[in-house]
Amino acid sequence: MTTQTQMLDAAKQRLIDRVAAHSFLERCRRRAVTLAELEVMLVQQGLYGRYFTRYLCAMMAGLPHGEDVVKVAENLLEELGLADDSPVRHSELYRNMLGDFGLSLDGATPLLGTRRLIDTMFDHCRDSDPSRGLGALCLGAEMLVPTIYASLLAGFEGCGVPAETTAFFSEHVECDDGHAEVMWDIMVGIARRDPERVPYMIAAGESMVDARLAFFSSIEESARAAAGTPRATPDPELIKA
């Protein structure tokens, strides 16, 4: 294993641990989260996720090698429901899940944390250096899916939500893990050819995790505000200004 790959591996685990430690996911795993919070999360995650194909397209535009573009394009086809083993658009599957909860993205307003998450991802993916987009999408998003989704599933289970209602999350753990592997392999290739790109990948992942933690904190604050609960003091270790 090269030094560059070791750096990426260490960063990956560090970012996963940071996300897992957020109070929202920790309470999900303890089955202490409320359904109201989870429903806020569903809508806000939907607002962020509906741009996912555009994140991918923006990042793909900067990839220097055609074979890497093809690999990422396969992920894009899955998202669009054009792959043989994925005949339905992922956005449609998510919209159907929202409908089961009586929720919709129509007219929904993004919370401050959601807006930051969207803007941060677009900022990295649109950069002319694909290292930033890859770091954001891989280290700062797809690599986090198993940890985030497993925590959410525990939270839904604790609220008595049937497993079939949240099948989108359980099914996407494996799917998104494959997406992460594709981008990881591209990142490793870039790291071996140009080791100076590694810090840019890691920095992009770090900033996405900062934004994701702010996203979760916005959800908690929104739920507290709706319930009339006093505002909690933010943990400086979870959210960076």
PDB file of C-alpha atoms in Angstrom:
ATOM      1  CA  MET A   1       0.000   0.000   0.000  1.00  0.00           C
ATOM      2  CA  THR A   2       1.445   3.377  -0.984  1.00  0.00           C
ATOM      3  CA  THR A   3       1.767   6.311   1.383  1.00  0.00           C
ATOM      4  CA  GLN A   4      -0.883   8.170  -0.625  1.00  0.00           C
ATOM      5  CA  THR A   5      -3.351   5.301  -0.279  1.00  0.00           C
ATOM      6  CA  GLN A   6      -2.618   5.089   3.435  1.00  0.00           C
ATOM      7  CA  MET A   7      -3.393   8.788   3.757  1.00  0.00           C
ATOM      8  CA  LEU A   8      -6.700   8.310   1.961  1.00  0.00           C
ATOM      9  CA  ASP A   9      -7.568   5.271   4.078  1.00  0.00           C
ATOM     10  CA  ALA A  10      -6.833   7.154   7.296  1.00  0.00           C
ATOM     11  CA  ALA A  11      -8.908  10.117   6.130  1.00  0.00           C
ATOM     12  CA  LYS A  12     -11.813   7.843   5.183  1.00  0.00           C
ATOM     13  CA  GLN A  13     -11.995   6.281   8.644  1.00  0.00           C
ATOM     14  CA  ARG A  14     -11.587   9.627  10.371  1.00  0.00           C
ATOM     15  CA  LEU A  15     -14.472  11.134   8.397  1.00  0.00           C
ATOM     16  CA  ILE A  16     -16.708   8.125   9.010  1.00  0.00           C
ATOM     17  CA  ASP A  17     -16.014   8.377  12.745  1.00  0.00           C
ATOM     18  CA  ARG A  18     -16.782  12.107  12.772  1.00  0.00           C
ATOM     19  CA  VAL A  19     -20.145  11.604  11.108  1.00  0.00           C
ATOM     20  CA  ALA A  20     -21.072   8.633  13.288  1.00  0.00           C
ATOM     21  CA  ALA A  21     -20.409  10.691  16.428  1.00  0.00           C
ATOM     22  CA  HIS A  22     -23.041  13.344  15.639  1.00  0.00           C
ATOM     23  CA  SER A  23     -25.819  13.404  18.226  1.00  0.00           C
ATOM     24  CA  PHE A  24     -28.556  12.922  15.606  1.00  0.00           C
ATOM     25  CA  LEU A  25     -27.126   9.636  14.318  1.00  0.00           C
ATOM     26  CA  GLU A  26     -26.112   8.559  17.802  1.00  0.00           C
ATOM     27  CA  ARG A  27     -29.704   9.019  18.976  1.00  0.00           C
ATOM     28  CA  CYS A  28     -30.921   7.125  15.913  1.00  0.00           C
ATOM     29  CA  ARG A  29     -28.772   4.141  16.905  1.00  0.00           C
ATOM     30  CA  ARG A  30     -30.136   4.347  20.463  1.00  0.00           C
ATOM     31  CA  ARG A  31     -33.704   4.482  19.057  1.00  0.00           C
ATOM     32  CA  ALA A  32     -34.085   7.791  20.889  1.00  0.00           C
ATOM     33  CA  VAL A  33     -34.832   9.975  17.855  1.00  0.00           C
ATOM     34  CA  THR A  34     -38.384  11.138  17.162  1.00  0.00           C
ATOM     35  CA  LEU A  35     -40.387  10.424  14.038  1.00  0.00           C
ATOM     36  CA  ALA A  36     -40.839  14.183  13.583  1.00  0.00           C
ATOM     37  CA  GLU A  37     -37.060  14.593  13.322  1.00  0.00           C
ATOM     38  CA  LEU A  38     -36.777  11.715  10.885  1.00  0.00           C
ATOM     39  CA  GLU A  39     -39.482  13.210   8.705  1.00  0.00           C
ATOM     40  CA  VAL A  40     -37.635  16.540   8.624  1.00  0.00           C
ATOM     41  CA  MET A  41     -34.520  14.602   7.642  1.00  0.00           C
ATOM     42  CA  LEU A  42     -36.378  12.788   4.841  1.00  0.00           C
ATOM     43  CA  VAL A  43     -37.479  16.037   3.223  1.00  0.00           C
ATOM     44  CA  GLN A  44     -34.139  17.796   3.678  1.00  0.00           C
ATOM     45  CA  GLN A  45     -32.171  14.798   2.402  1.00  0.00           C
ATOM     46  CA  GLY A  46     -34.497  14.735  -0.581  1.00  0.00           C
ATOM     47  CA  LEU A  47     -33.780  18.399  -1.332  1.00  0.00           C
ATOM     48  CA  TYR A  48     -30.036  17.682  -1.262  1.00  0.00           C
ATOM     49  CA  GLY A  49     -30.284  14.391  -3.138  1.00  0.00           C
ATOM     50  CA  ARG A  50     -32.388  15.648  -6.026  1.00  0.00           C
ATOM     51  CA  TYR A  51     -29.276  17.355  -7.384  1.00  0.00           C
ATOM     52  CA  PHE A  52     -27.153  14.219  -7.202  1.00  0.00           C
ATOM     53  CA  THR A  53     -27.049  13.550 -10.941  1.00  0.00           C
ATOM     54  CA  ARG A  54     -25.928  17.144 -11.454  1.00  0.00           C
ATOM     55  CA  TYR A  55     -23.156  16.711  -8.886  1.00  0.00           C
ATOM     56  CA  LEU A  56     -21.961  13.680 -10.829  1.00  0.00           C
ATOM     57  CA  CYS A  57     -22.147  15.414 -14.211  1.00  0.00           C
ATOM     58  CA  ALA A  58     -20.249  18.440 -12.926  1.00  0.00           C
ATOM     59  CA  MET A  59     -17.477  16.271 -11.518  1.00  0.00           C
ATOM     60  CA  MET A  60     -17.296  14.056 -14.620  1.00  0.00           C
ATOM     61  CA  ALA A  61     -16.653  17.082 -16.818  1.00  0.00           C
ATOM     62  CA  GLY A  62     -13.235  17.540 -15.216  1.00  0.00           C
ATOM     63  CA  LEU A  63     -12.008  13.938 -15.316  1.00  0.00           C
ATOM     64  CA  PRO A  64      -8.873  13.746 -17.485  1.00  0.00           C
ATOM     65  CA  HIS A  65      -9.256  10.150 -18.696  1.00  0.00           C
ATOM     66  CA  GLY A  66     -12.111   8.837 -20.821  1.00  0.00           C
ATOM     67  CA  GLU A  67     -12.142   5.444 -19.102  1.00  0.00           C
ATOM     68  CA  ASP A  68     -12.783   7.158 -15.766  1.00  0.00           C
ATOM     69  CA  VAL A  69     -15.673   9.085 -17.294  1.00  0.00           C
ATOM     70  CA  VAL A  70     -17.186   5.794 -18.470  1.00  0.00           C
ATOM     71  CA  LYS A  71     -16.885   4.265 -14.997  1.00  0.00           C
ATOM     72  CA  VAL A  72     -18.656   7.188 -13.333  1.00  0.00           C
ATOM     73  CA  ALA A  73     -21.223   7.267 -16.148  1.00  0.00           C
ATOM     74  CA  GLU A  74     -22.284   3.771 -15.123  1.00  0.00           C
ATOM     75  CA  ASN A  75     -23.147   5.185 -11.692  1.00  0.00           C
ATOM     76  CA  LEU A  76     -25.062   7.963 -13.414  1.00  0.00           C
ATOM     77  CA  LEU A  77     -27.082   5.451 -15.444  1.00  0.00           C
ATOM     78  CA  GLU A  78     -28.097   3.700 -12.221  1.00  0.00           C
ATOM     79  CA  GLU A  79     -29.252   6.990 -10.727  1.00  0.00           C
ATOM     80  CA  LEU A  80     -31.309   7.710 -13.845  1.00  0.00           C
ATOM     81  CA  GLY A  81     -32.883   4.244 -13.904  1.00  0.00           C
ATOM     82  CA  LEU A  82     -31.228   3.368 -17.209  1.00  0.00           C
ATOM     83  CA  ALA A  83     -29.112   0.435 -16.010  1.00  0.00           C
ATOM     84  CA  ASP A  84     -30.339  -3.103 -16.586  1.00  0.00           C
ATOM     85  CA  ASP A  85     -30.347  -3.871 -12.855  1.00  0.00           C
ATOM     86  CA  SER A  86     -31.767  -0.469 -11.881  1.00  0.00           C
ATOM     87  CA  PRO A  87     -34.832   0.205 -14.085  1.00  0.00           C
ATOM     88  CA  VAL A  88     -36.352   2.964 -11.929  1.00  0.00           C
ATOM     89  CA  ARG A  89     -34.888   6.405 -11.270  1.00  0.00           C
ATOM     90  CA  HIS A  90     -33.543   6.660  -7.733  1.00  0.00           C
ATOM     91  CA  SER A  91     -35.290  10.019  -7.370  1.00  0.00           C
ATOM     92  CA  GLU A  92     -38.588   8.304  -8.139  1.00  0.00           C
ATOM     93  CA  LEU A  93     -37.910   5.607  -5.547  1.00  0.00           C
ATOM     94  CA  TYR A  94     -37.185   8.300  -2.985  1.00  0.00           C
ATOM     95  CA  ARG A  95     -40.313  10.242  -3.920  1.00  0.00           C
ATOM     96  CA  ASN A  96     -42.366   7.068  -3.461  1.00  0.00           C
ATOM     97  CA  MET A  97     -40.881   6.581   0.005  1.00  0.00           C
ATOM     98  CA  LEU A  98     -41.764  10.156   0.918  1.00  0.00           C
ATOM     99  CA  GLY A  99     -45.298   9.489  -0.231  1.00  0.00           C
ATOM    100  CA  ASP A 100     -45.533   6.550   2.178  1.00  0.00           C
ATOM    101  CA  PHE A 101     -44.848   9.030   4.977  1.00  0.00           C
ATOM    102  CA  GLY A 102     -47.308  11.547   3.563  1.00  0.00           C
ATOM    103  CA  LEU A 103     -44.430  13.869   2.676  1.00  0.00           C
ATOM    104  CA  SER A 104     -43.412  15.732  -0.475  1.00  0.00           C
ATOM    105  CA  LEU A 105     -40.595  17.951  -1.705  1.00  0.00           C
ATOM    106  CA  ASP A 106     -43.083  20.260  -3.419  1.00  0.00           C
ATOM    107  CA  GLY A 107     -42.827  23.663  -1.801  1.00  0.00           C
ATOM    108  CA  ALA A 108     -40.286  22.449   0.767  1.00  0.00           C
ATOM    109  CA  THR A 109     -37.715  25.012   1.910  1.00  0.00           C
ATOM    110  CA  PRO A 110     -34.136  23.906   2.541  1.00  0.00           C
ATOM    111  CA  LEU A 111     -32.814  24.506   6.030  1.00  0.00           C
ATOM    112  CA  LEU A 112     -29.590  26.473   6.384  1.00  0.00           C
ATOM    113  CA  GLY A 113     -27.626  23.249   6.840  1.00  0.00           C
ATOM    114  CA  THR A 114     -29.198  21.758   3.729  1.00  0.00           C
ATOM    115  CA  ARG A 115     -28.352  24.822   1.672  1.00  0.00           C
ATOM    116  CA  ARG A 116     -24.773  24.625   2.885  1.00  0.00           C
ATOM    117  CA  LEU A 117     -24.570  20.924   2.005  1.00  0.00           C
ATOM    118  CA  ILE A 118     -25.837  21.547  -1.536  1.00  0.00           C
ATOM    119  CA  ASP A 119     -23.614  24.574  -2.126  1.00  0.00           C
ATOM    120  CA  THR A 120     -20.516  22.858  -0.757  1.00  0.00           C
ATOM    121  CA  MET A 121     -20.994  19.831  -2.988  1.00  0.00           C
ATOM    122  CA  PHE A 122     -21.557  21.948  -6.092  1.00  0.00           C
ATOM    123  CA  ASP A 123     -18.527  24.083  -5.258  1.00  0.00           C
ATOM    124  CA  HIS A 124     -16.247  21.038  -5.205  1.00  0.00           C
ATOM    125  CA  CYS A 125     -17.779  19.203  -8.151  1.00  0.00           C
ATOM    126  CA  ARG A 126     -17.624  22.261 -10.401  1.00  0.00           C
ATOM    127  CA  ASP A 127     -13.951  22.885  -9.668  1.00  0.00           C
ATOM    128  CA  SER A 128     -11.617  22.426 -12.622  1.00  0.00           C
ATOM    129  CA  ASP A 129      -9.526  20.069 -10.498  1.00  0.00           C
ATOM    130  CA  PRO A 130     -11.463  16.760 -10.389  1.00  0.00           C
ATOM    131  CA  SER A 131      -9.610  15.784  -7.211  1.00  0.00           C
ATOM    132  CA  ARG A 132     -11.910  18.085  -5.234  1.00  0.00           C
ATOM    133  CA  GLY A 133     -15.102  16.692  -6.747  1.00  0.00           C
ATOM    134  CA  LEU A 134     -13.939  13.114  -6.235  1.00  0.00           C
ATOM    135  CA  GLY A 135     -13.008  13.813  -2.624  1.00  0.00           C
ATOM    136  CA  ALA A 136     -16.349  15.464  -1.974  1.00  0.00           C
ATOM    137  CA  LEU A 137     -18.441  12.744  -3.614  1.00  0.00           C
ATOM    138  CA  CYS A 138     -16.413   9.779  -2.388  1.00  0.00           C
ATOM    139  CA  LEU A 139     -14.903  10.666   0.999  1.00  0.00           C
ATOM    140  CA  GLY A 140     -17.580  13.236   1.838  1.00  0.00           C
ATOM    141  CA  ALA A 141     -20.686  11.408   0.640  1.00  0.00           C
ATOM    142  CA  GLU A 142     -20.712   7.871  -0.802  1.00  0.00           C
ATOM    143  CA  MET A 143     -18.231   6.405   1.683  1.00  0.00           C
ATOM    144  CA  LEU A 144     -20.453   7.672   4.497  1.00  0.00           C
ATOM    145  CA  VAL A 145     -23.640   6.019   3.247  1.00  0.00           C
ATOM    146  CA  PRO A 146     -23.380   2.689   5.155  1.00  0.00           C
ATOM    147  CA  THR A 147     -22.811   4.494   8.458  1.00  0.00           C
ATOM    148  CA  ILE A 148     -25.502   7.132   7.906  1.00  0.00           C
ATOM    149  CA  TYR A 149     -28.136   4.820   6.477  1.00  0.00           C
ATOM    150  CA  ALA A 150     -27.607   2.081   9.083  1.00  0.00           C
ATOM    151  CA  SER A 151     -28.101   4.686  11.815  1.00  0.00           C
ATOM    152  CA  LEU A 152     -31.234   6.059  10.141  1.00  0.00           C
ATOM    153  CA  LEU A 153     -32.695   2.575   9.751  1.00  0.00           C
ATOM    154  CA  ALA A 154     -32.214   1.972  13.473  1.00  0.00           C
ATOM    155  CA  GLY A 155     -34.001   5.246  14.175  1.00  0.00           C
ATOM    156  CA  PHE A 156     -36.942   4.367  11.953  1.00  0.00           C
ATOM    157  CA  GLU A 157     -37.143   0.933  13.537  1.00  0.00           C
ATOM    158  CA  GLY A 158     -37.229   2.544  16.979  1.00  0.00           C
ATOM    159  CA  CYS A 159     -40.187   4.648  15.832  1.00  0.00           C
ATOM    160  CA  GLY A 160     -42.067   1.560  14.706  1.00  0.00           C
ATOM    161  CA  VAL A 161     -41.738   2.224  10.972  1.00  0.00           C
ATOM    162  CA  PRO A 162     -41.953  -1.049   8.984  1.00  0.00           C
ATOM    163  CA  ALA A 163     -38.746  -2.101   7.258  1.00  0.00           C
ATOM    164  CA  GLU A 164     -40.427  -2.200   3.846  1.00  0.00           C
ATOM    165  CA  THR A 165     -41.277   1.497   4.155  1.00  0.00           C
ATOM    166  CA  THR A 166     -37.595   2.437   4.414  1.00  0.00           C
ATOM    167  CA  ALA A 167     -36.304  -0.145   1.936  1.00  0.00           C
ATOM    168  CA  PHE A 168     -34.777   2.691  -0.104  1.00  0.00           C
ATOM    169  CA  PHE A 169     -32.095   3.119   2.558  1.00  0.00           C
ATOM    170  CA  SER A 170     -31.310  -0.566   3.059  1.00  0.00           C
ATOM    171  CA  GLU A 171     -31.148  -1.213  -0.687  1.00  0.00           C
ATOM    172  CA  HIS A 172     -28.892   1.787  -1.317  1.00  0.00           C
ATOM    173  CA  VAL A 173     -26.240   0.752   1.180  1.00  0.00           C
ATOM    174  CA  GLU A 174     -24.955  -1.864  -1.261  1.00  0.00           C
ATOM    175  CA  CYS A 175     -25.619   0.243  -4.367  1.00  0.00           C
ATOM    176  CA  ASP A 176     -23.852   3.349  -3.071  1.00  0.00           C
ATOM    177  CA  ASP A 177     -20.994   1.251  -1.736  1.00  0.00           C
ATOM    178  CA  GLY A 178     -20.346   0.224  -5.335  1.00  0.00           C
ATOM    179  CA  HIS A 179     -20.423   3.880  -6.401  1.00  0.00           C
ATOM    180  CA  ALA A 180     -17.878   4.697  -3.703  1.00  0.00           C
ATOM    181  CA  GLU A 181     -15.546   1.931  -4.875  1.00  0.00           C
ATOM    182  CA  VAL A 182     -15.592   3.256  -8.450  1.00  0.00           C
ATOM    183  CA  MET A 183     -14.617   6.748  -7.332  1.00  0.00           C
ATOM    184  CA  TRP A 184     -12.139   5.413  -4.796  1.00  0.00           C
ATOM    185  CA  ASP A 185     -10.278   3.518  -7.525  1.00  0.00           C
ATOM    186  CA  ILE A 186     -10.109   6.681  -9.650  1.00  0.00           C
ATOM    187  CA  MET A 187      -8.828   8.643  -6.659  1.00  0.00           C
ATOM    188  CA  VAL A 188      -6.123   6.063  -5.955  1.00  0.00           C
ATOM    189  CA  GLY A 189      -5.049   6.224  -9.598  1.00  0.00           C
ATOM    190  CA  ILE A 190      -4.749  10.007  -9.437  1.00  0.00           C
ATOM    191  CA  ALA A 191      -2.903   9.797  -6.118  1.00  0.00           C
ATOM    192  CA  ARG A 192      -0.292   7.461  -7.580  1.00  0.00           C
ATOM    193  CA  ARG A 193       0.243   9.638 -10.643  1.00  0.00           C
ATOM    194  CA  ASP A 194       0.129  12.949  -8.816  1.00  0.00           C
ATOM    195  CA  PRO A 195       0.578  12.611  -5.014  1.00  0.00           C
ATOM    196  CA  GLU A 196       0.120  16.355  -4.579  1.00  0.00           C
ATOM    197  CA  ARG A 197      -3.603  15.907  -5.336  1.00  0.00           C
ATOM    198  CA  VAL A 198      -4.201  13.818  -2.189  1.00  0.00           C
ATOM    199  CA  PRO A 199      -4.517  16.781   0.231  1.00  0.00           C
ATOM    200  CA  TYR A 200      -7.102  18.351  -2.086  1.00  0.00           C
ATOM    201  CA  MET A 201      -9.185  15.163  -2.023  1.00  0.00           C
ATOM    202  CA  ILE A 202      -9.002  14.948   1.747  1.00  0.00           C
ATOM    203  CA  ALA A 203      -9.767  18.644   2.248  1.00  0.00           C
ATOM    204  CA  ALA A 204     -12.859  18.332   0.061  1.00  0.00           C
ATOM    205  CA  GLY A 205     -14.019  15.329   2.069  1.00  0.00           C
ATOM    206  CA  GLU A 206     -13.440  17.222   5.306  1.00  0.00           C
ATOM    207  CA  SER A 207     -15.463  20.237   4.166  1.00  0.00           C
ATOM    208  CA  MET A 208     -18.325  17.978   3.067  1.00  0.00           C
ATOM    209  CA  VAL A 209     -18.359  16.296   6.468  1.00  0.00           C
ATOM    210  CA  ASP A 210     -18.401  19.732   8.118  1.00  0.00           C
ATOM    211  CA  ALA A 211     -21.435  20.538   5.967  1.00  0.00           C
ATOM    212  CA  ARG A 212     -23.086  17.179   6.707  1.00  0.00           C
ATOM    213  CA  LEU A 213     -22.720  17.735  10.449  1.00  0.00           C
ATOM    214  CA  ALA A 214     -24.271  21.180  10.064  1.00  0.00           C
ATOM    215  CA  PHE A 215     -27.077  19.490   8.080  1.00  0.00           C
ATOM    216  CA  PHE A 216     -27.840  17.110  10.962  1.00  0.00           C
ATOM    217  CA  SER A 217     -27.661  19.940  13.475  1.00  0.00           C
ATOM    218  CA  SER A 218     -30.137  21.959  11.402  1.00  0.00           C
ATOM    219  CA  ILE A 219     -32.552  19.038  11.551  1.00  0.00           C
ATOM    220  CA  GLU A 220     -32.258  18.835  15.328  1.00  0.00           C
ATOM    221  CA  GLU A 221     -32.701  22.604  15.696  1.00  0.00           C
ATOM    222  CA  SER A 222     -35.740  22.583  13.396  1.00  0.00           C
ATOM    223  CA  ALA A 223     -37.344  19.835  15.472  1.00  0.00           C
ATOM    224  CA  ARG A 224     -36.599  21.692  18.709  1.00  0.00           C
ATOM    225  CA  ALA A 225     -38.076  24.888  17.304  1.00  0.00           C
ATOM    226  CA  ALA A 226     -41.228  23.070  16.210  1.00  0.00           C
ATOM    227  CA  ALA A 227     -41.580  21.553  19.669  1.00  0.00           C
ATOM    228  CA  GLY A 228     -40.862  24.850  21.444  1.00  0.00           C
ATOM    229  CA  THR A 229     -37.709  23.450  23.055  1.00  0.00           C
ATOM    230  CA  PRO A 230     -34.953  25.949  23.983  1.00  0.00           C
ATOM    231  CA  ARG A 231     -32.036  26.151  21.577  1.00  0.00           C
ATOM    232  CA  ALA A 232     -29.086  23.959  22.500  1.00  0.00           C
ATOM    233  CA  THR A 233     -25.520  25.218  22.517  1.00  0.00           C
ATOM    234  CA  PRO A 234     -23.722  23.872  19.417  1.00  0.00           C
ATOM    235  CA  ASP A 235     -20.800  21.519  19.973  1.00  0.00           C
ATOM    236  CA  PRO A 236     -17.740  23.178  18.389  1.00  0.00           C
ATOM    237  CA  GLU A 237     -16.269  19.748  17.688  1.00  0.00           C
ATOM    238  CA  LEU A 238     -19.229  18.825  15.504  1.00  0.00           C
ATOM    239  CA  ILE A 239     -19.691  22.035  13.527  1.00  0.00           C
ATOM    240  CA  LYS A 240     -16.901  24.278  12.335  1.00  0.00           C
ATOM    241  CA  ALA A 241     -17.747  27.885  11.615  1.00  0.00           C
TER     242      ALA A 241
END
